[in-house]
mmCIF file with all atom_site columns, C-alpha atoms and ligand atoms in Angstrom:
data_model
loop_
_atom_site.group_PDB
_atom_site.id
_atom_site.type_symbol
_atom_site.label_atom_id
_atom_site.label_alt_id
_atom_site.label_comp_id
_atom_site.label_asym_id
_atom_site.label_entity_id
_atom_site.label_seq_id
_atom_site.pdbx_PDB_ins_code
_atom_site.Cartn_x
_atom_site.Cartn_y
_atom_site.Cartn_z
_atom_site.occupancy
_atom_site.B_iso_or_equiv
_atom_site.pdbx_formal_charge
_atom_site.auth_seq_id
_atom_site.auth_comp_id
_atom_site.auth_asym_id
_atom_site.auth_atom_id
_atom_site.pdbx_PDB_model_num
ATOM   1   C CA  . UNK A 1 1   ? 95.186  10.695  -175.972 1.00 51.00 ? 242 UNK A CA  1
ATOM   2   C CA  . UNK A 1 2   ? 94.718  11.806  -172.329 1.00 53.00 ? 243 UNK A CA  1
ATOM   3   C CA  . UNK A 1 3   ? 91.137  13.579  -171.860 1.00 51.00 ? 244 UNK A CA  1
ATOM   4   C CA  . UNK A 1 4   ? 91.483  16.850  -170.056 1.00 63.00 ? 245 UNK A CA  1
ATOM   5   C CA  . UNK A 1 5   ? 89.055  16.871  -167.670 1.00 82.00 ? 246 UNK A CA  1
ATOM   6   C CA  . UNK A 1 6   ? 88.951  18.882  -164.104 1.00 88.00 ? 247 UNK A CA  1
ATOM   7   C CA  . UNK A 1 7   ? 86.882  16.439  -162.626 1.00 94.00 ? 248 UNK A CA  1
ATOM   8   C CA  . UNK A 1 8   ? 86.672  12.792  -162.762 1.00 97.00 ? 249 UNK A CA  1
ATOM   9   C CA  . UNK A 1 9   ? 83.845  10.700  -161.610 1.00 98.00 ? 250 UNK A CA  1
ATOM   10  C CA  . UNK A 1 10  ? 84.466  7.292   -160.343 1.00 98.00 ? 251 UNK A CA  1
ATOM   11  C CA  . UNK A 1 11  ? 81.525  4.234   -160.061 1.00 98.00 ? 252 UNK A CA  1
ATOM   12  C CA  . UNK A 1 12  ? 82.560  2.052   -157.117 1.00 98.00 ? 253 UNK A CA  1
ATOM   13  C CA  . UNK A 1 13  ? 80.867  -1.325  -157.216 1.00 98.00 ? 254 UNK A CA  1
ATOM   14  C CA  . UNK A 1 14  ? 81.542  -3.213  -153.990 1.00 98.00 ? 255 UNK A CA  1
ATOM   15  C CA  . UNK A 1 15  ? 80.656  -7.287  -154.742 1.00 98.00 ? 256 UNK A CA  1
ATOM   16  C CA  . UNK A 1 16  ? 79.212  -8.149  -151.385 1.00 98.00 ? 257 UNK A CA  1
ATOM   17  C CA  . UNK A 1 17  ? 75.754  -6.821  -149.767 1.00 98.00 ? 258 UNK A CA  1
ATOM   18  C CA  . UNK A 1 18  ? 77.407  -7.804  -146.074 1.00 98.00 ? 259 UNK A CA  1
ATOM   19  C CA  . UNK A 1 19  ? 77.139  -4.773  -143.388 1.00 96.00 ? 260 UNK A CA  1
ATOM   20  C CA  . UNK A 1 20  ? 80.414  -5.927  -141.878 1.00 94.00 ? 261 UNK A CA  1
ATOM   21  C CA  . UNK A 1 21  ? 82.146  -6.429  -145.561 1.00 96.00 ? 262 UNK A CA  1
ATOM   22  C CA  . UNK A 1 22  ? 86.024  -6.157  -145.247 1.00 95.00 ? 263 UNK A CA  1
ATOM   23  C CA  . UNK A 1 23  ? 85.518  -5.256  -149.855 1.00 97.00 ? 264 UNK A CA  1
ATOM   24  C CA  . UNK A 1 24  ? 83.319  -2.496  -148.708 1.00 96.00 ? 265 UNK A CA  1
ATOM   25  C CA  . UNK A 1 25  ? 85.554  -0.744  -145.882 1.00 95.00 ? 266 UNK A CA  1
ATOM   26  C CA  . UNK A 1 26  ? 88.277  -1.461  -148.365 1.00 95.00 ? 267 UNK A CA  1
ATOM   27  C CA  . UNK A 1 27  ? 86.495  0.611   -151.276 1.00 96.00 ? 268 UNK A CA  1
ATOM   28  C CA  . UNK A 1 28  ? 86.240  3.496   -148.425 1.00 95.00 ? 269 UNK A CA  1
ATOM   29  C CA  . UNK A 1 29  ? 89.852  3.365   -147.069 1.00 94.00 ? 270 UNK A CA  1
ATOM   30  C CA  . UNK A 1 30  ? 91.441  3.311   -150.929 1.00 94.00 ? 271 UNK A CA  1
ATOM   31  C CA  . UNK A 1 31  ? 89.450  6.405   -151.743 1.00 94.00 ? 272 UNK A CA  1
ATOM   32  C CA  . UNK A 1 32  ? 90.985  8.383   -149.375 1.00 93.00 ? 273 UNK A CA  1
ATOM   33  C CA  . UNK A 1 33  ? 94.504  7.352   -151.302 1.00 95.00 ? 274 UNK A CA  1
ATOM   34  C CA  . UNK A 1 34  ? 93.291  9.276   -154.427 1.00 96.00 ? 275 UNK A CA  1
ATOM   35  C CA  . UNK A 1 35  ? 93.661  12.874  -155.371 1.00 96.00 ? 276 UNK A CA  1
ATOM   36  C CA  . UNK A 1 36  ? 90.790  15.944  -154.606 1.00 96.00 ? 277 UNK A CA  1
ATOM   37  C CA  . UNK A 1 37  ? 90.081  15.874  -158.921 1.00 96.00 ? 278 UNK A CA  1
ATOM   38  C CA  . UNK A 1 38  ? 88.965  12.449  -158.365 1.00 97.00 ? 279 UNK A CA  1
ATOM   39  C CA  . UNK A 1 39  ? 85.405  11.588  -156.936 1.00 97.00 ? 280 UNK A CA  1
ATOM   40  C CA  . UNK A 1 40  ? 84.149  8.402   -155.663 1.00 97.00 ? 281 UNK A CA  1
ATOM   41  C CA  . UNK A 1 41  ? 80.561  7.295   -155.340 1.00 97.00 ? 282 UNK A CA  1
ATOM   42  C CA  . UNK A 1 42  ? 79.679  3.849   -154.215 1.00 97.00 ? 283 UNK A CA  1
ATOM   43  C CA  . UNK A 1 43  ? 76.836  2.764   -156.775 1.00 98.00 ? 284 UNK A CA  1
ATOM   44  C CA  . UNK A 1 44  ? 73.684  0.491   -155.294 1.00 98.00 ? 285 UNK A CA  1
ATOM   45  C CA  . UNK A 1 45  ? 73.481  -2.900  -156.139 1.00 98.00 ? 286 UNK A CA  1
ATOM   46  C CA  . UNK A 1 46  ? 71.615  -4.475  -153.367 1.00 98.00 ? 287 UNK A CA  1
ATOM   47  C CA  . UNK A 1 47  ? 68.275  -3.454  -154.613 1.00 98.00 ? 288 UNK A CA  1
ATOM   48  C CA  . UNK A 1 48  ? 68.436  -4.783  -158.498 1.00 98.00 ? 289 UNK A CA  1
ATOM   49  C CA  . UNK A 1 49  ? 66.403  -7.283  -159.528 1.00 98.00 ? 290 UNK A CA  1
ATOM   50  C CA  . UNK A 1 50  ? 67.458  -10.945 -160.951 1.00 98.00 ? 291 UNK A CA  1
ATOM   51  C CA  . UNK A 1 51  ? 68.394  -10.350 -164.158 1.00 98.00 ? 292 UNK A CA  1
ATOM   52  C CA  . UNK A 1 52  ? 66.078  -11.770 -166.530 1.00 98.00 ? 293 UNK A CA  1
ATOM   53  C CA  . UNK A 1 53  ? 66.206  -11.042 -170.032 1.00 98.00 ? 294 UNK A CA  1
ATOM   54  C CA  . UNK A 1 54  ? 61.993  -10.523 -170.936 1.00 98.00 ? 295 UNK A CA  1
ATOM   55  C CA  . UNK A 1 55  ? 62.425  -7.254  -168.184 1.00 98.00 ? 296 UNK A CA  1
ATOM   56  C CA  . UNK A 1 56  ? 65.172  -5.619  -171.334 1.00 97.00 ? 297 UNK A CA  1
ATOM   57  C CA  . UNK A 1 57  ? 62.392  -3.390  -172.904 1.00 95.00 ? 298 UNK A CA  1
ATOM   58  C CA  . UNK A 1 58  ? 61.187  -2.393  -169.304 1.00 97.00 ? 299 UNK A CA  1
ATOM   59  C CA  . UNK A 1 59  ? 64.031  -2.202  -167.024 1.00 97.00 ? 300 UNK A CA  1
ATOM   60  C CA  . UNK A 1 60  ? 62.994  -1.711  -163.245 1.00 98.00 ? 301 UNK A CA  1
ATOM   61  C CA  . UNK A 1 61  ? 63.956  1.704   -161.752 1.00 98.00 ? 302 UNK A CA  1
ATOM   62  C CA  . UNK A 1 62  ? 67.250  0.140   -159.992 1.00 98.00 ? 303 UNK A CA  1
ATOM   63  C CA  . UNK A 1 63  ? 68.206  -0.833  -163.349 1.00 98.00 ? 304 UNK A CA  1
ATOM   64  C CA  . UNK A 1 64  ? 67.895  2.264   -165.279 1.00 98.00 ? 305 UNK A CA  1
ATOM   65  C CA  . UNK A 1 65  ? 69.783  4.134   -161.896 1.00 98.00 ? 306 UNK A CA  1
ATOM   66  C CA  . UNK A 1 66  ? 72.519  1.879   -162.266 1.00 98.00 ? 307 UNK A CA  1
ATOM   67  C CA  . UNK A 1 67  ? 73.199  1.944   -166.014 1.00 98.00 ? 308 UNK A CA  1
ATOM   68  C CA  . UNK A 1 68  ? 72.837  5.907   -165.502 1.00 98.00 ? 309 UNK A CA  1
ATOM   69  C CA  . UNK A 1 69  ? 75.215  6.037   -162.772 1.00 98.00 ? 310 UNK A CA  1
ATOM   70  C CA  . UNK A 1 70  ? 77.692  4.084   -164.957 1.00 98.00 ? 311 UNK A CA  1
ATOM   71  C CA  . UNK A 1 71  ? 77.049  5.793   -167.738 1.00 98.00 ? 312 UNK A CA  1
ATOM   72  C CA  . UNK A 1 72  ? 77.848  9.171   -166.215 1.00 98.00 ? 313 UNK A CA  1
ATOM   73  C CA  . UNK A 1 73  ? 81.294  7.715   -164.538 1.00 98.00 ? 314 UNK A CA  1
ATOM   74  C CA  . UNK A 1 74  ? 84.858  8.562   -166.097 1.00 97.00 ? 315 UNK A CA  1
ATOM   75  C CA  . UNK A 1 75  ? 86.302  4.985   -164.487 1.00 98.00 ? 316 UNK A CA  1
ATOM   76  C CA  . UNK A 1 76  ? 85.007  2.082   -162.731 1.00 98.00 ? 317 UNK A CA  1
ATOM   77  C CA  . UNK A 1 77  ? 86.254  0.680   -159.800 1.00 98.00 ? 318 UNK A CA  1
ATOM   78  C CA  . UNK A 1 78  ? 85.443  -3.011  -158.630 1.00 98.00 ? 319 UNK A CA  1
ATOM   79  C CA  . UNK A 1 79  ? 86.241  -4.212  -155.054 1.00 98.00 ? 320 UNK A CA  1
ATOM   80  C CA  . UNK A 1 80  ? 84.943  -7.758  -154.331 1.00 98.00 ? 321 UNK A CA  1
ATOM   81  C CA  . UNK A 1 81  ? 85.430  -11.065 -152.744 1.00 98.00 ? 322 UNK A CA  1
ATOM   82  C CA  . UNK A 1 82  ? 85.760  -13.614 -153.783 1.00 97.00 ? 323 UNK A CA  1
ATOM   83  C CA  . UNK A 1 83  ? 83.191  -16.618 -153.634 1.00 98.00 ? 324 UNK A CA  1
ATOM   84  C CA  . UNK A 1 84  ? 83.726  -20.231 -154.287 1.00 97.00 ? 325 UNK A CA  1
ATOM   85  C CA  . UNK A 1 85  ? 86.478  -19.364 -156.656 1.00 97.00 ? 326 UNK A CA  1
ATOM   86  C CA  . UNK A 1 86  ? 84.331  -16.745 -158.932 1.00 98.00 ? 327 UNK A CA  1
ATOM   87  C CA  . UNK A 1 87  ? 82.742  -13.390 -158.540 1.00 98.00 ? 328 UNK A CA  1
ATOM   88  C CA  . UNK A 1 88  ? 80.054  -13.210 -156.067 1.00 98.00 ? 329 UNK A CA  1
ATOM   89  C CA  . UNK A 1 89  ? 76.592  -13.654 -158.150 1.00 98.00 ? 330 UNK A CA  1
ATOM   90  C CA  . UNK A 1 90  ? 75.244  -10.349 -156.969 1.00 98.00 ? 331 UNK A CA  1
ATOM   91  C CA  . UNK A 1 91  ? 78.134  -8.609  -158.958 1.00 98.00 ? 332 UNK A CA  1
ATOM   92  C CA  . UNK A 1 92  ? 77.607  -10.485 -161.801 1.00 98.00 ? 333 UNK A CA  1
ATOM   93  C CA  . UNK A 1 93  ? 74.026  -9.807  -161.443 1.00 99.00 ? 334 UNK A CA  1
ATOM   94  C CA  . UNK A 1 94  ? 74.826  -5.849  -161.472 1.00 99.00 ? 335 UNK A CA  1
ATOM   95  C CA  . UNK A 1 95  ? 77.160  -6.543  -164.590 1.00 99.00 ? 336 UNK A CA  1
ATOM   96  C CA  . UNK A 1 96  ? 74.571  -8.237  -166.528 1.00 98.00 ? 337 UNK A CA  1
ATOM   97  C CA  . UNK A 1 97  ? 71.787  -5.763  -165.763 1.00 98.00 ? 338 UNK A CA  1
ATOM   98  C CA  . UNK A 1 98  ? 74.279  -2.688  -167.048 1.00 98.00 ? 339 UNK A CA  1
ATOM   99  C CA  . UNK A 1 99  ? 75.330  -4.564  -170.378 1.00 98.00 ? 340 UNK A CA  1
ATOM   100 C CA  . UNK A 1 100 ? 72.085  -5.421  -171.839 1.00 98.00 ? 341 UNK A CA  1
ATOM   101 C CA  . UNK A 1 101 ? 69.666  -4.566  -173.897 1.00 97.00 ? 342 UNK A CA  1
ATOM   102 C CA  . UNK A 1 102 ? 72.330  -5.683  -176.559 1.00 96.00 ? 343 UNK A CA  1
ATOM   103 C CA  . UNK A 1 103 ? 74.318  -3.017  -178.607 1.00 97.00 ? 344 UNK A CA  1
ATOM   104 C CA  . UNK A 1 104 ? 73.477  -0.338  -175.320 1.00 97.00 ? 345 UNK A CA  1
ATOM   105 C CA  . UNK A 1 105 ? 75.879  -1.773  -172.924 1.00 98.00 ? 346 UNK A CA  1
ATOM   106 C CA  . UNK A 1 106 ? 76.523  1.542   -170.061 1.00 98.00 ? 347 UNK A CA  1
ATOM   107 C CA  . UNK A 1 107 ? 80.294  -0.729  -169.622 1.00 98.00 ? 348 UNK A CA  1
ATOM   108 C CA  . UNK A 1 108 ? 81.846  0.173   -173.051 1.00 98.00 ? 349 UNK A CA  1
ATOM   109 C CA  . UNK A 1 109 ? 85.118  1.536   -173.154 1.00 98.00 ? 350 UNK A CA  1
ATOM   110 C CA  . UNK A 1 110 ? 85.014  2.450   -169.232 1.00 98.00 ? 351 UNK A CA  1
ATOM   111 C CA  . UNK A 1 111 ? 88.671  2.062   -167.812 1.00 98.00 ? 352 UNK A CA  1
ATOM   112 C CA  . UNK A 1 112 ? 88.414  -0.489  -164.555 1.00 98.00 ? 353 UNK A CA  1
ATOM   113 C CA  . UNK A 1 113 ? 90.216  -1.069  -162.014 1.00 98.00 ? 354 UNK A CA  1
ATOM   114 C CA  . UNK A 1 114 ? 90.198  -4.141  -159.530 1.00 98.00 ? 355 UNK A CA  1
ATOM   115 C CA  . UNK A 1 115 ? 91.064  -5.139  -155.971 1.00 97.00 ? 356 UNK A CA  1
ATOM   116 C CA  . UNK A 1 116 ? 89.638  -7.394  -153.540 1.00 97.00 ? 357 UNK A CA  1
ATOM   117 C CA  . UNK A 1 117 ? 89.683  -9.121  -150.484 1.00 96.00 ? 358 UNK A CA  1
ATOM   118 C CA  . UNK A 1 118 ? 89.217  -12.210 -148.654 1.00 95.00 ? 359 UNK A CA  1
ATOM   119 C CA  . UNK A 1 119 ? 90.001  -14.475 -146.019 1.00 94.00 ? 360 UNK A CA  1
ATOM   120 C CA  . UNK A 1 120 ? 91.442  -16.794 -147.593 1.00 89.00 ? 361 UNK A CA  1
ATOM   121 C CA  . UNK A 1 121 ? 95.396  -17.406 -148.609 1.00 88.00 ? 362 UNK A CA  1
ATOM   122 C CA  . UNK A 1 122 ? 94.868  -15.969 -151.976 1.00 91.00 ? 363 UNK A CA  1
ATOM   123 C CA  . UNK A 1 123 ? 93.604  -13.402 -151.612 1.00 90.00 ? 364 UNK A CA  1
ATOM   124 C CA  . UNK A 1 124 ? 90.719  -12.811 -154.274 1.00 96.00 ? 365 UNK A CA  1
ATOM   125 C CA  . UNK A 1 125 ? 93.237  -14.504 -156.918 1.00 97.00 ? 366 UNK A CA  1
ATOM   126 C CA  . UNK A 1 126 ? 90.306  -16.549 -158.596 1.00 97.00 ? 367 UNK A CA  1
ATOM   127 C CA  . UNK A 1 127 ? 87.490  -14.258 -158.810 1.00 98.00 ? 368 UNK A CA  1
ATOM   128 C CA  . UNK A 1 128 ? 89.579  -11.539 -160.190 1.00 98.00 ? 369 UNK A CA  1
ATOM   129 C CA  . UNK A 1 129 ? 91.222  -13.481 -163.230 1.00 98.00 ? 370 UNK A CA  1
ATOM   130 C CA  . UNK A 1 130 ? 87.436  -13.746 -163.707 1.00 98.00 ? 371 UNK A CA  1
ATOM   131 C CA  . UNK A 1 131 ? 86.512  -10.618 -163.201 1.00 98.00 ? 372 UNK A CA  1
ATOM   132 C CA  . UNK A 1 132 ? 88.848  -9.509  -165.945 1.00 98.00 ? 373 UNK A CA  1
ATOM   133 C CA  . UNK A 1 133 ? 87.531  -12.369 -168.178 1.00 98.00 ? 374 UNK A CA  1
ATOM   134 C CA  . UNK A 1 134 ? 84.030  -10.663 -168.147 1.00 98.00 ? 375 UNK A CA  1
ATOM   135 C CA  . UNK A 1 135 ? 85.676  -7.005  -168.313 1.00 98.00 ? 376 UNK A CA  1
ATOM   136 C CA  . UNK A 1 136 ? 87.355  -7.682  -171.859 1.00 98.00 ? 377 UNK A CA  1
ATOM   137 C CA  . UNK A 1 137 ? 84.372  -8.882  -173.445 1.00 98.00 ? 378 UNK A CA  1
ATOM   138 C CA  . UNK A 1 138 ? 82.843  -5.921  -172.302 1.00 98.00 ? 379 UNK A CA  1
ATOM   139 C CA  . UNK A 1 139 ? 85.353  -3.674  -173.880 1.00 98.00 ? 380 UNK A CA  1
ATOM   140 C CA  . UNK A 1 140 ? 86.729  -2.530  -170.973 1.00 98.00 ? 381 UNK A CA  1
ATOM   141 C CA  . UNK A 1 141 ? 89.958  -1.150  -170.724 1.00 98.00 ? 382 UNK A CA  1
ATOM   142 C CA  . UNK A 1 142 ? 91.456  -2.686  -167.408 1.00 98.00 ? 383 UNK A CA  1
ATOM   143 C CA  . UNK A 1 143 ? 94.535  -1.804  -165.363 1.00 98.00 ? 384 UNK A CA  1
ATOM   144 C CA  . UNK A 1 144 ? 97.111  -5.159  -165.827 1.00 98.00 ? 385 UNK A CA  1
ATOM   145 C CA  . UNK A 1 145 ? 99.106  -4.106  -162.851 1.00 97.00 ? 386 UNK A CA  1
ATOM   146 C CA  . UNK A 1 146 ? 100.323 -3.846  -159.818 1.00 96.00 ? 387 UNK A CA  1
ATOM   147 C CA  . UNK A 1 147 ? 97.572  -6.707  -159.237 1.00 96.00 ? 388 UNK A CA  1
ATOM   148 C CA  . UNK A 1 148 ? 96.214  -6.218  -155.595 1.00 95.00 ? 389 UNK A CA  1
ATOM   149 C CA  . UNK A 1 149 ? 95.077  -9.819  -153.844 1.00 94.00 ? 390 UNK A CA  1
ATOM   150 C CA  . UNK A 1 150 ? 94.893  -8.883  -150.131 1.00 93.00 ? 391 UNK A CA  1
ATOM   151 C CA  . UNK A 1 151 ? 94.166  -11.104 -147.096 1.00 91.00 ? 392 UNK A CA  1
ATOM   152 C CA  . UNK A 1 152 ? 91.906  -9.383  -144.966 1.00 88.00 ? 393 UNK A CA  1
ATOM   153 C CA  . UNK A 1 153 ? 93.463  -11.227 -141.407 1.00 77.00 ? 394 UNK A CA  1
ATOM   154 C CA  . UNK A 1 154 ? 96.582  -9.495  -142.092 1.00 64.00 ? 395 UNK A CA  1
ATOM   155 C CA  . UNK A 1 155 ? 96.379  -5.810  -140.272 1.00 78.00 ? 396 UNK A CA  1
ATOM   156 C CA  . UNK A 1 156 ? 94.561  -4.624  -143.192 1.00 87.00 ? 397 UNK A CA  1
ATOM   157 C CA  . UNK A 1 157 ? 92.868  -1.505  -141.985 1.00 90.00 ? 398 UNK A CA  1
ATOM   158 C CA  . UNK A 1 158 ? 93.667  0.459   -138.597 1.00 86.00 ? 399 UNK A CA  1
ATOM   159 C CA  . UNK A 1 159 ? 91.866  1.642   -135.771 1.00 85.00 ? 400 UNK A CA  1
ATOM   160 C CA  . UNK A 1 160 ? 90.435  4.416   -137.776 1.00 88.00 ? 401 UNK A CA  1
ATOM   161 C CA  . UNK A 1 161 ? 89.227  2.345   -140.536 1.00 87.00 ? 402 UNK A CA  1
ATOM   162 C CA  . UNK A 1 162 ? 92.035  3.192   -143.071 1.00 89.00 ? 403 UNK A CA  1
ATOM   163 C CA  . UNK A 1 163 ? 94.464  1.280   -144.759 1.00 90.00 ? 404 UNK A CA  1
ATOM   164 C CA  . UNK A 1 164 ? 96.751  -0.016  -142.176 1.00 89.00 ? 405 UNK A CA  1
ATOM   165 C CA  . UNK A 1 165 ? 100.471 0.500   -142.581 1.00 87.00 ? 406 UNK A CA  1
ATOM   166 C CA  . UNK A 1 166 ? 101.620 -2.516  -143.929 1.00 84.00 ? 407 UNK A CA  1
ATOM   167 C CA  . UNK A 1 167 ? 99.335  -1.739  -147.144 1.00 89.00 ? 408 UNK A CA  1
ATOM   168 C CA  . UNK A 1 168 ? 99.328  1.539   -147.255 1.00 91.00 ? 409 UNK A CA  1
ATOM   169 C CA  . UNK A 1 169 ? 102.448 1.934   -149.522 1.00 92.00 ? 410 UNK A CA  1
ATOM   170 C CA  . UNK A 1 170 ? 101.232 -0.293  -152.077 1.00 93.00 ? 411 UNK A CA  1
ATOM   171 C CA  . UNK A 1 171 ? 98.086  0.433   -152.465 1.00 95.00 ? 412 UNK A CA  1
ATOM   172 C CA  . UNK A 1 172 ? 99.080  4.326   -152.761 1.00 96.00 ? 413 UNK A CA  1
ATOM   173 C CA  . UNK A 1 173 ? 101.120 2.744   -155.928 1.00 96.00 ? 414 UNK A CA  1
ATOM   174 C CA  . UNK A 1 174 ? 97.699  1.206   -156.890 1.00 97.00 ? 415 UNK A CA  1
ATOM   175 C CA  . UNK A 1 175 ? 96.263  4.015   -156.601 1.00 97.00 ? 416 UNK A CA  1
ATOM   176 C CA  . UNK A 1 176 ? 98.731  6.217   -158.421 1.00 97.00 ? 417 UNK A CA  1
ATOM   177 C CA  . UNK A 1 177 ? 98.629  4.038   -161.558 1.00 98.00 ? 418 UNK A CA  1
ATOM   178 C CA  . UNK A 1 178 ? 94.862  3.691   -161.373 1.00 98.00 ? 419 UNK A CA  1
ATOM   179 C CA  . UNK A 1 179 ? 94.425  7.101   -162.003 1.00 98.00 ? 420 UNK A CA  1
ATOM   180 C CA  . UNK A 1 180 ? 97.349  7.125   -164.480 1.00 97.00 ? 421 UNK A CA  1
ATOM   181 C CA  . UNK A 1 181 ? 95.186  4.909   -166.263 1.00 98.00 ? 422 UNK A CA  1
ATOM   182 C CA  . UNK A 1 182 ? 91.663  6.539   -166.081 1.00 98.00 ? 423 UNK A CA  1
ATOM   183 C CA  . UNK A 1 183 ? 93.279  9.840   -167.080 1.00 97.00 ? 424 UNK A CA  1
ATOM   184 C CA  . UNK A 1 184 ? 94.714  8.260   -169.964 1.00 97.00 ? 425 UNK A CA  1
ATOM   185 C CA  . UNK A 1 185 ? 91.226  6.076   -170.875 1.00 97.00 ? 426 UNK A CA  1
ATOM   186 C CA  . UNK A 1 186 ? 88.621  8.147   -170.270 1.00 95.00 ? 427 UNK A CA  1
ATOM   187 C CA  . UNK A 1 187 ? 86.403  8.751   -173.014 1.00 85.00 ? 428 UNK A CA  1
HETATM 188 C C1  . FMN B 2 .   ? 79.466  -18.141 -150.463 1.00 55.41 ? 757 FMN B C1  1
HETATM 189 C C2  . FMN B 2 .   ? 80.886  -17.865 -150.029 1.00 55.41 ? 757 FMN B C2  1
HETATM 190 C C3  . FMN B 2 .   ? 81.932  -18.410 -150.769 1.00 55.41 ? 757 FMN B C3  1
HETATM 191 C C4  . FMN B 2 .   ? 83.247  -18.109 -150.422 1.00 55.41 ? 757 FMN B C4  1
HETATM 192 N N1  . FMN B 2 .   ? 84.267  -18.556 -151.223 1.00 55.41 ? 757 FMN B N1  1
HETATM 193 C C5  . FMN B 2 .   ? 85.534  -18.114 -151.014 1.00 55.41 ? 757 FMN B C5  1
HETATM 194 C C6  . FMN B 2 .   ? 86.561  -18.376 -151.963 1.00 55.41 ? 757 FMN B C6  1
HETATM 195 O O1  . FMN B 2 .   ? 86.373  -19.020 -152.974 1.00 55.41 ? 757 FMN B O1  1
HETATM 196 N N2  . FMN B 2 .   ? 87.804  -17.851 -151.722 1.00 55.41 ? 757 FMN B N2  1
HETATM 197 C C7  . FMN B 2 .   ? 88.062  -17.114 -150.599 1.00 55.41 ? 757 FMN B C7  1
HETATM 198 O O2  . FMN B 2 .   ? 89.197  -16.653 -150.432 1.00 55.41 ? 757 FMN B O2  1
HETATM 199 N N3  . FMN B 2 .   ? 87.120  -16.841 -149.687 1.00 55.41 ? 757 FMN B N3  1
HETATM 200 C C8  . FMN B 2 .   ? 85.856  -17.311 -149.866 1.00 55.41 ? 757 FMN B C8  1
HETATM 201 N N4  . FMN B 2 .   ? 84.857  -16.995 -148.981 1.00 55.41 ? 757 FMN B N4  1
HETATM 202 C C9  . FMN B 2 .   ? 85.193  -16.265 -147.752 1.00 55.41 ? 757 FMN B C9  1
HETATM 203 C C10 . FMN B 2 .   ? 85.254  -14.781 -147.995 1.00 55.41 ? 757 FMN B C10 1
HETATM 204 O O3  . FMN B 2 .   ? 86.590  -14.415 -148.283 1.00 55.41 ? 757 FMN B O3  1
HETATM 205 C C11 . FMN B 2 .   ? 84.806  -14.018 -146.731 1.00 55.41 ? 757 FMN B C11 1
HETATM 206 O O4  . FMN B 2 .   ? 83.485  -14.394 -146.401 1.00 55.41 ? 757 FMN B O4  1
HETATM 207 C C12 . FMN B 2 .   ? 84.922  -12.524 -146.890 1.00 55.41 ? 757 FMN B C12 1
HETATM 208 O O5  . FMN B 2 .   ? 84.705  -11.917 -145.643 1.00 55.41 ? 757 FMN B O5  1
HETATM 209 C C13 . FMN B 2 .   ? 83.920  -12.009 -147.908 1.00 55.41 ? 757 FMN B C13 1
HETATM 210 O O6  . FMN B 2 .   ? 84.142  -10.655 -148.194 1.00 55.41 ? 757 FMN B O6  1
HETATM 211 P P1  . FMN B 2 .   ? 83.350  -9.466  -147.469 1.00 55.41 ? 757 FMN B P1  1
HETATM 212 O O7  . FMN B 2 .   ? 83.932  -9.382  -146.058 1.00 55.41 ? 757 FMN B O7  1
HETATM 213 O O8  . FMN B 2 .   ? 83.676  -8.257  -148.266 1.00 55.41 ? 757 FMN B O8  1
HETATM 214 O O9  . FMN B 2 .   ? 81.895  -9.804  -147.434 1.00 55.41 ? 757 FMN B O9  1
HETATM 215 C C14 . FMN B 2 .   ? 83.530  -17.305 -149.291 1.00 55.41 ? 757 FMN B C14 1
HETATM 216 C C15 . FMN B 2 .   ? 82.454  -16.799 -148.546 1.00 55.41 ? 757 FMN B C15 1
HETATM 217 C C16 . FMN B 2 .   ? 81.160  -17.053 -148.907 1.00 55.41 ? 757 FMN B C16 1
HETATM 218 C C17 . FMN B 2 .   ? 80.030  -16.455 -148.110 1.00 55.41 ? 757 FMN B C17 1
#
């Protein structure tokens, strides 16, 4: 059943920490693709600890920010690289730290969405089929398609810092059925 909300909040986790990051001026140019009921907000990963299971009882204050912030989103949207054919650790660090203590995961039933990235010919290809491996065992509802594997060489973004032309189209479908599919997920 679609939830009837007037305004939807949106958790952006970007997977690399890099000032220059092509994922991160990505996550800003899509944004500006969705419509004024939807609200992004970038959510901090840089600062979080290692995730180490003995800190569960006293999470640092990172931690308990994070899980908060993704507690209090509608939908989740993930925009990383891809590194040496996986996620980037430091995103798999943030999705750790938000699962756990066991049984009080801040992921559950959040629909996600995924795009990504990268230099190389695939675009992302790898570390998203991952991605989604560790978003259905977190019970995360998660948008099958249109997938979105971008090469970041190719004209991606334009003078201004949007989406450059060639993508624009697309990724206005992307967005489209992303929030199709919050809309329809949220809890
Ligand atoms: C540790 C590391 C591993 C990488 N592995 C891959 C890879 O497996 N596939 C790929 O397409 N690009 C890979 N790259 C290149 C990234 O696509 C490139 O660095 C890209 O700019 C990273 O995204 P960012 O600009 O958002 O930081 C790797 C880069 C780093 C630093």
């Amino acid at each position: 059943m679609e939830a009837a909300l007037s305004k939807y909040e949106i958790a952006v986790v970007v997977g690399s920490l890099r000032k220059d990051s092509y994922n991160k001026k990505l996550a800003h140019a899509i944004i500006k693709l969705a419509p004024a009921d939807f609200q992004f907000k970038q959510v901090e990963i840089g600062d979080l600890p290692l995730y180490n299971q003995d800190d569960d009882a006293n999470p640092a204050p990172s931690v308990k920010r994070l899980k908060l912030e993704i507690a209090a989103a509608q939908g989740i949207l993930f925009v990383t690289p891809e590194y040496n054919r996986s996620i980037p650790g430091v995103l798999k660090n943030a999705i750790d730290h938000a699962s756990r203590p066991y049984g009080q995961s801040a992921w559950v039933g959040k629909p996600a969405g995924l795009l990504g990235a990268s230099v190389g010919a695939i675009g992302t290809a790898v570390a998203q089929q991952e991605l989604r491996n560790v978003l259905a065992y977190l019970d995360m509802p998660t948008l099958g398609q249109p997938e979105v594997f971008l090469n970041a060489k190719d004209g991606l973004f334009g003078e201004d810092g949007s989406i450059g032309a060639k993508a624009e189209e697309f990724l206005k479908t992307w967005m489209n059925q992303y929030i199709d599919w919050v809309k329809k997920h949220a809890l």
